[in-house]
Each structure stands twice: as C-alpha cells, then as structure tokens.
mmCIF file of C-alpha atoms in Angstrom:
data_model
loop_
_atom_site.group_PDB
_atom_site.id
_atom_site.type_symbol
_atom_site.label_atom_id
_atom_site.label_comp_id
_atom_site.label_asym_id
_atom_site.label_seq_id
_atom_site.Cartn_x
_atom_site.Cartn_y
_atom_site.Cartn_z
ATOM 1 C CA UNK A 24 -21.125 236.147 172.775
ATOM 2 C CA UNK A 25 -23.408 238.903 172.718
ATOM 3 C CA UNK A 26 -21.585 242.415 171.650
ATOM 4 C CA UNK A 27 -21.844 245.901 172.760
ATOM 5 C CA UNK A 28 -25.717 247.157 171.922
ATOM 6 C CA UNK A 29 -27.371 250.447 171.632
ATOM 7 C CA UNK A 30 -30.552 251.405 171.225
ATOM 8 C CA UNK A 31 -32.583 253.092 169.739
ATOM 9 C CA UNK A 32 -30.954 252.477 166.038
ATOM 10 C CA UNK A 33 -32.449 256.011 165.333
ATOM 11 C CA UNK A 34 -33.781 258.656 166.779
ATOM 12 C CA UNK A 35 -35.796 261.749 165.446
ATOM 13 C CA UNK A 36 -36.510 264.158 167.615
ATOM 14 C CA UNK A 37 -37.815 268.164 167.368
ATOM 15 C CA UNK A 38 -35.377 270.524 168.734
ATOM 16 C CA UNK A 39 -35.694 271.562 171.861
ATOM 17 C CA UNK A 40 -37.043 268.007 173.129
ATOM 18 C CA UNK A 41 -35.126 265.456 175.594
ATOM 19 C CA UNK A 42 -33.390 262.726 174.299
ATOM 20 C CA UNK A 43 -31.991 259.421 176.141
ATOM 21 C CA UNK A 44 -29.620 257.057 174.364
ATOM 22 C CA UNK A 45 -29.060 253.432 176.175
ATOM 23 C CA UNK A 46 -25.985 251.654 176.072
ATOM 24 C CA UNK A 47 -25.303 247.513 177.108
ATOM 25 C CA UNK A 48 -21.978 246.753 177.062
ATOM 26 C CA UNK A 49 -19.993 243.390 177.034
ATOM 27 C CA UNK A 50 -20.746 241.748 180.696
ATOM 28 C CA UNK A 51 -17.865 242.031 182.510
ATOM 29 C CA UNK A 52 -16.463 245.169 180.266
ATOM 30 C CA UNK A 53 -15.615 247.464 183.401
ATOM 31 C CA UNK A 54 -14.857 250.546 181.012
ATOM 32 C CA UNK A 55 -16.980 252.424 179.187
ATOM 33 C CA UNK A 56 -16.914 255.216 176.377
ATOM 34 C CA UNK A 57 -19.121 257.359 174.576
ATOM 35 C CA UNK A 58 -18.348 258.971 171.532
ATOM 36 C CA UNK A 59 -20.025 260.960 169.033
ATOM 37 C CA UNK A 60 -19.242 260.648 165.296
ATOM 38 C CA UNK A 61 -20.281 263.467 163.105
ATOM 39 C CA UNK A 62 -19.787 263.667 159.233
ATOM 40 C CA UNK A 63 -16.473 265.458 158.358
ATOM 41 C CA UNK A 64 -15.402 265.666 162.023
ATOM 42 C CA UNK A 65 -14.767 262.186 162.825
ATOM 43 C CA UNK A 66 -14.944 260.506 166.332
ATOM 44 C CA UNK A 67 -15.335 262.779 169.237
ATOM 45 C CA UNK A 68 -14.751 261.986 172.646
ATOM 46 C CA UNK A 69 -17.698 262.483 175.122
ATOM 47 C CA UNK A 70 -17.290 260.848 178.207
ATOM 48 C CA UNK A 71 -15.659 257.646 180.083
ATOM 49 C CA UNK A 72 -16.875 255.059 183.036
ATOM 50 C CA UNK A 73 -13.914 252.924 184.712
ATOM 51 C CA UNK A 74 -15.354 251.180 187.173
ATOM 52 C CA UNK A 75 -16.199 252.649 190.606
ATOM 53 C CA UNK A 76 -14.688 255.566 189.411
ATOM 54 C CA UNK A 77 -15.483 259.420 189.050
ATOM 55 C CA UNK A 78 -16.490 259.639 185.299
ATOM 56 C CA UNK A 79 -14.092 261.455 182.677
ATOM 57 C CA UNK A 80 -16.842 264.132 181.542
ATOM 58 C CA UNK A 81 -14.011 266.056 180.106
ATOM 59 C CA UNK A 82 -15.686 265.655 176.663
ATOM 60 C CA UNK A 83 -19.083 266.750 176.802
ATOM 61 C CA UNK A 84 -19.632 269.723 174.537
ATOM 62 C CA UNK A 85 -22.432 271.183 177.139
ATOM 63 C CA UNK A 86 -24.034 271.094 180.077
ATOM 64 C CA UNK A 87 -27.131 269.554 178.144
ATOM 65 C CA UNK A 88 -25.476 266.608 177.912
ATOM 66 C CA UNK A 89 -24.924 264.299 181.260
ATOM 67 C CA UNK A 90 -24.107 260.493 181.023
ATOM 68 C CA UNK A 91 -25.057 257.669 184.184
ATOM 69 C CA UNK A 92 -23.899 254.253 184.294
ATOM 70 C CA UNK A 93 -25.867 252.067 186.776
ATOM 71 C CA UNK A 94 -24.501 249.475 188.891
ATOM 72 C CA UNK A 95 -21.417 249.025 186.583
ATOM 73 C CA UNK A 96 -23.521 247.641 183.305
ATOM 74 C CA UNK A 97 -26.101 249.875 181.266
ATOM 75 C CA UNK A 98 -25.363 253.551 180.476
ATOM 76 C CA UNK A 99 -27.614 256.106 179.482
ATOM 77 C CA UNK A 100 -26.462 259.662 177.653
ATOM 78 C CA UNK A 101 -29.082 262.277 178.141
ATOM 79 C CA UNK A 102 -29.180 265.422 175.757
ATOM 80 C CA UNK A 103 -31.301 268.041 177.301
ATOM 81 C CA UNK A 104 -32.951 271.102 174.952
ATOM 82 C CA UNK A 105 -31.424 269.159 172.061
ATOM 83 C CA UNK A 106 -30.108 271.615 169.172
ATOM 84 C CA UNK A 107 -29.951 270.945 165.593
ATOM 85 C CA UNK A 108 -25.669 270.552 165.914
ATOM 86 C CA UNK A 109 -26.723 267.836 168.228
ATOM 87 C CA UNK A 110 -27.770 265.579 165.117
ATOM 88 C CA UNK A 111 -24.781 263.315 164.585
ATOM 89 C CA UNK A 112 -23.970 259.065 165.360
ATOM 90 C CA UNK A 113 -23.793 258.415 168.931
ATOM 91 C CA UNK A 114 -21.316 255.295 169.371
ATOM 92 C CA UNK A 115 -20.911 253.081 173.174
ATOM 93 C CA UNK A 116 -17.743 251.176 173.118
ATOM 94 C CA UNK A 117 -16.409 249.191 176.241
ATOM 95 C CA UNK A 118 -13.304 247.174 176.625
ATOM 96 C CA UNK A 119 -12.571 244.684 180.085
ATOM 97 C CA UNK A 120 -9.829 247.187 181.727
ATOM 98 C CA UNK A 121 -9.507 250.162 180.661
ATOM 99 C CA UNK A 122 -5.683 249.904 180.110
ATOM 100 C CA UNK A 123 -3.792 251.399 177.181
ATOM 101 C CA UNK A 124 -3.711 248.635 175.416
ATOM 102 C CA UNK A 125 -7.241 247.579 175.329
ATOM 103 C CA UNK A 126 -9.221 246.669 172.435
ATOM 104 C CA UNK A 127 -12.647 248.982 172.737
ATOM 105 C CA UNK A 128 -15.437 246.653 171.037
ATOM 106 C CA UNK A 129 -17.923 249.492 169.524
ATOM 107 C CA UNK A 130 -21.875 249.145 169.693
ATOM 108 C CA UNK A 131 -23.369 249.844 166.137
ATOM 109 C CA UNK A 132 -24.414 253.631 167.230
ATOM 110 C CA UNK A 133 -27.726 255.137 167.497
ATOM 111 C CA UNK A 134 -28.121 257.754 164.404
ATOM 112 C CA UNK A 135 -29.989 261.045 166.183
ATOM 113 C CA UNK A 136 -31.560 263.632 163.913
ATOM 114 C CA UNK A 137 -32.957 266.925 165.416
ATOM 115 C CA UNK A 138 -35.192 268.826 163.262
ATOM 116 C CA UNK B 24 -2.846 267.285 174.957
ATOM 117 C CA UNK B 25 -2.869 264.715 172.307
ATOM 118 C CA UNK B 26 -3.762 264.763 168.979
ATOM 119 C CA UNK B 27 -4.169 262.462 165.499
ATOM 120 C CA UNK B 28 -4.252 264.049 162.424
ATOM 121 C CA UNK B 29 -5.099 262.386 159.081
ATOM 122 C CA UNK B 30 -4.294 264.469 156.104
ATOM 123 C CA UNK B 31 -6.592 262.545 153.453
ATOM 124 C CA UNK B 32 -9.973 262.495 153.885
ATOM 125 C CA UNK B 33 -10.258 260.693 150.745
ATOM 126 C CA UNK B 34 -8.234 258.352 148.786
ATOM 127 C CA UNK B 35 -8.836 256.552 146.020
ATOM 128 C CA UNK B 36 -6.335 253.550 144.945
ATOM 129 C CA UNK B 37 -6.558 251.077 141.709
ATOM 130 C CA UNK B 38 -6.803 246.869 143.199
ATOM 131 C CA UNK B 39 -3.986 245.961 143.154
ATOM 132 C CA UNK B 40 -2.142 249.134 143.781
ATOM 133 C CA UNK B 41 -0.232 249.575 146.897
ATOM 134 C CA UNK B 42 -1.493 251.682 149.701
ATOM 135 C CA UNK B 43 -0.630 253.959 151.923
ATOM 136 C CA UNK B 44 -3.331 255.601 154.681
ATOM 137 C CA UNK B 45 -1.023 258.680 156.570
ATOM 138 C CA UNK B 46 -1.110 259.701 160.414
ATOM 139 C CA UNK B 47 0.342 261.599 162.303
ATOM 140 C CA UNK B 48 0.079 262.134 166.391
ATOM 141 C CA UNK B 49 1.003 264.564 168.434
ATOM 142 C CA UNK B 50 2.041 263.314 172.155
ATOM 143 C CA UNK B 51 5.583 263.629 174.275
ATOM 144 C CA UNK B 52 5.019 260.838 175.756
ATOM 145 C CA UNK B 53 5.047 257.168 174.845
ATOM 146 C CA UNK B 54 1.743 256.391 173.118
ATOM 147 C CA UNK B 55 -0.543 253.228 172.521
ATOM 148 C CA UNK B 56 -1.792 253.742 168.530
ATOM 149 C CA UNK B 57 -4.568 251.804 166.793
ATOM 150 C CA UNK B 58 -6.224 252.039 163.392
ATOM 151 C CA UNK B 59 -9.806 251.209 163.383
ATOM 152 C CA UNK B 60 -11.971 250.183 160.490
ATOM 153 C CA UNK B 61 -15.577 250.538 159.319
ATOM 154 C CA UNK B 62 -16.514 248.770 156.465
ATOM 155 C CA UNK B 63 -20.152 249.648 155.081
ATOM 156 C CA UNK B 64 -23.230 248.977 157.587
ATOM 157 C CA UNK B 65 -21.087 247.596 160.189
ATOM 158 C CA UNK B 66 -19.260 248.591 163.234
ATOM 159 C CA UNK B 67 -16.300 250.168 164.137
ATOM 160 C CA UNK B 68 -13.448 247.515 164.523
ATOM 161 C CA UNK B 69 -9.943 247.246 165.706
ATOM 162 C CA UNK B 70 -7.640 246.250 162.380
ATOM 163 C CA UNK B 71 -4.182 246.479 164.427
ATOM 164 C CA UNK B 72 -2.265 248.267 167.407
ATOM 165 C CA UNK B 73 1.305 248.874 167.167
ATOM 166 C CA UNK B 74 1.831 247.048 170.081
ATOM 167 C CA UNK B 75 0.969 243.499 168.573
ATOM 168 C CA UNK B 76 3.493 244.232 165.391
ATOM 169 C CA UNK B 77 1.407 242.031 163.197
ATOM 170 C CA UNK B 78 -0.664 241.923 159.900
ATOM 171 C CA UNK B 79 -3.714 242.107 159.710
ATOM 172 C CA UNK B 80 -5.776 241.686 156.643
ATOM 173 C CA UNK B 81 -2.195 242.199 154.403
ATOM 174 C CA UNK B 82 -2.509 245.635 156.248
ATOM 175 C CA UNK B 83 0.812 246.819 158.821
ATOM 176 C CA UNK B 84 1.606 249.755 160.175
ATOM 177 C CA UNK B 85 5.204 251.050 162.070
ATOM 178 C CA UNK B 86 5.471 253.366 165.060
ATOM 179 C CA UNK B 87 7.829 256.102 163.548
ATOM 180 C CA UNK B 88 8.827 258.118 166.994
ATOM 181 C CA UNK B 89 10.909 260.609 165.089
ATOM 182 C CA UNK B 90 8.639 261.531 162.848
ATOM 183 C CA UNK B 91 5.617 260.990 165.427
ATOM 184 C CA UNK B 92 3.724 258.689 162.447
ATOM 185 C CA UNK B 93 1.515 255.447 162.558
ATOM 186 C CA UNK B 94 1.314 254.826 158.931
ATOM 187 C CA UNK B 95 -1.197 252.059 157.689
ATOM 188 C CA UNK B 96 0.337 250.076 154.288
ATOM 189 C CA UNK B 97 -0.789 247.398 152.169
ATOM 190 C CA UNK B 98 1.326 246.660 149.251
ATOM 191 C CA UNK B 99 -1.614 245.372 147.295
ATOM 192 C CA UNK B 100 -5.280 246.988 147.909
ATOM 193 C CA UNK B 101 -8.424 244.720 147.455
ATOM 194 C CA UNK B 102 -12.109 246.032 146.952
ATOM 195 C CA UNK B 103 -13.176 244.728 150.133
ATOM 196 C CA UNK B 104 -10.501 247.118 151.994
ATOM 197 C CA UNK B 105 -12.953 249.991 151.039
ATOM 198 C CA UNK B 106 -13.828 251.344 154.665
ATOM 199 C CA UNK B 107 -13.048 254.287 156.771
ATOM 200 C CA UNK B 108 -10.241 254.234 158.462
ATOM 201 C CA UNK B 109 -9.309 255.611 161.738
ATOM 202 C CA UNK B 110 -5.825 256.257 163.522
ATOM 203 C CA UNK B 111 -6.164 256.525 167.236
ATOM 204 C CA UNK B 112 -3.799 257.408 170.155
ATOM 205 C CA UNK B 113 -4.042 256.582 173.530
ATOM 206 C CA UNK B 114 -1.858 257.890 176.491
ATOM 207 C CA UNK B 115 -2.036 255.811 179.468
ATOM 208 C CA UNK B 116 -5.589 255.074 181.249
ATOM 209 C CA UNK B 117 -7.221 257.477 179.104
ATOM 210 C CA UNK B 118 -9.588 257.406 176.475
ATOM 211 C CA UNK B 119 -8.847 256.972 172.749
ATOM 212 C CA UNK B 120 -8.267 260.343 170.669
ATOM 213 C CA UNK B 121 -8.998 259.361 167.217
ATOM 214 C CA UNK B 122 -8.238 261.176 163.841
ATOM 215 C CA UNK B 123 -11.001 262.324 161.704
ATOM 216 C CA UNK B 124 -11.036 259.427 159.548
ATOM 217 C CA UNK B 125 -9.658 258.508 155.703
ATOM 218 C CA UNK B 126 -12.359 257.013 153.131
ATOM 219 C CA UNK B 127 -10.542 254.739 151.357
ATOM 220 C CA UNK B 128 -12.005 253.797 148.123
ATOM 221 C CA UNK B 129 -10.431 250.933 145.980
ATOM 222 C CA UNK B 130 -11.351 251.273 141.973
ATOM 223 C CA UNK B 131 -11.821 247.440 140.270
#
C-alpha cells in the first residue's frame, strides 16, 4: 500500500516568507510526528498528533512554527517569518497506535531552503 | 528527560570487517530502543527494536541496562550497509528521541 507522503519534495523560499509543508500519512495511522533533520544535528523532534488528542507541541523551536492535523488524516506544518536556521529536511512519520513499541513509517521529507 | 548519544559521527570499516555502531541513552526508566537506517535517496527505516531480539540484515543489537547501551553489531560489514544510522529511545506514549546519527561507510 501507499506509504507516508510529503509534499512539496523541495521548497525554496526568501526569508521572511510563509511556508506550509503537507503531510499524508498511512490511512488508518492514528499517530503522527514531525521531525526536522538538520545536517550535523540529526533528527529533532517537533511535534506529535495521537488521535483526538491535545497535540505534543513540546518541540517546536518557536512560535513561528504551528502544526494542524485535520479530521485525523493530512497535517500541515506552517513556518511563519521563516529564518535562514529554518533551512533543514522536514520528515512526517506515522505509525497505527502510538504505543512504545510502534514502528514509525517515515515520509521521504520535504528539503526547505531559505535564502 | 531522555537522551541518545552517538559518539561517532563517522566510521569507516573494511567489507568484511566486523562492526560495531555505539549508543548510549540516558533514561531511569525502562525504555523502548530502535536503530533506524537511511541508505542513499531513500527513507528513513526501522532495521530492529530491542524488543523483537532478532537480526536483521546480519545486523543485532543488545539492551545493556547497566551500562545504559543499545549497541548495533555485524560481525561482517557489506557495501550495501553504507547508510546513516540512527539509535532512538522511546519512553512510554511518547515520541521517539533519536541520536544524531553515525555515517557508516564500508571501504571495498
């Protein structure tokens, strides 16, 4: 079946602009993570959807950055006033549960470059 | 609050040489702890979680509690096993805390 996809592939964008990154998990995925992977820093932890649940923002870096999932499916991350440290792989994963032991199936990232 | 360290951010290994990719967590707890893999131009993948105790591509890796370590092995290292590798942790219904990621580079 179809994975988790992402789009756009890449982004370029002038600093300062708005950005929106889409996200389509696995149907029937009921969690779902965004990350951000930057070179030397690795994966970073952004934010987390379980559900009807309240979202774990706990890892956005700013208040420029804000995350919606609608009715349980698509999510959208939305970087406001984006700054040149914004530039880095944006990666969607999603996995059925949410429990510990989960396997998170990754999206193949959209690439975002601020100049 | 948790945390994965990986000490190499490079290493390089001769086929056929054995393997060793280090990590280390951080977490009093009882953890959940993955590696992850990207090969070239593809996406990040699960390889194996502790919990499942198998091999997976000749790879393995053992929960050490008392010295807090998820170490990947391979006793003999292929070219295709050039990726990045990632250790993760995850504590309960949380989300994955991931280290920052070895390069492994196998030399033919």
């Amino acid at each position: 079946g179809a994975g988790v996809s992402q789009s756009p592939s890449n982004k370029v964008t002038e600093k300062g602009k708005d950005v929106e990154l889409r996200c389509d998990p696995i149907s029937g995925h009921t969690a779902l993570y965004w990350y951000r992977q930057s070179l030397g820093q690795g994966l970073e932890f952004l934010i987390y959807f379980q559900g009807n649940s309240a979202p774990d923002k706990s890892g956005l870096p700013s208040d420029r950055f804000s995350a919606e999932r609608t009715g349980g499916s698509v999510s959208t991350l939305t970087i406001q006033r984006t700054q040149q440290e914004d530039s880095a792989v944006y990666l969607c994963a999603s996995s059925f549960w949410g429990a510990a032991v989960d396997e998170q199936y990754f999206g193949p990232g959209t690439r975002l470059t601020v100049t | 609050a948790q945390r994965v360290t990986q000490p190499e951010k490079l290493l390089s290994v001769f086929k056929g040489a054995p393997v060793e990719l280090k990590c280390n967590y951080s977490y009093s707890g009882s953890p959940e702890l993955f590696w992850y893999v990207q090969y070239s131009r593809q996406r990040l993948q699960l390889l194996l979680r502790h919990i499942s105790r198998e091999s997976i591509k000749g790879f393995t890796a053992d929960l050490n509690k008392g010295e807090t370590s998820f170490h990947l092995k391979k006793p003999f290292a292929q070219e295709e096993d050039s990726a990045m590798y990632y250790c993760a942790l995850r504590a309960g219904n949380t989300p994955l805390v991931f280290g920052k990621g070895t390069r492994l580079s196998v030399i033919a």
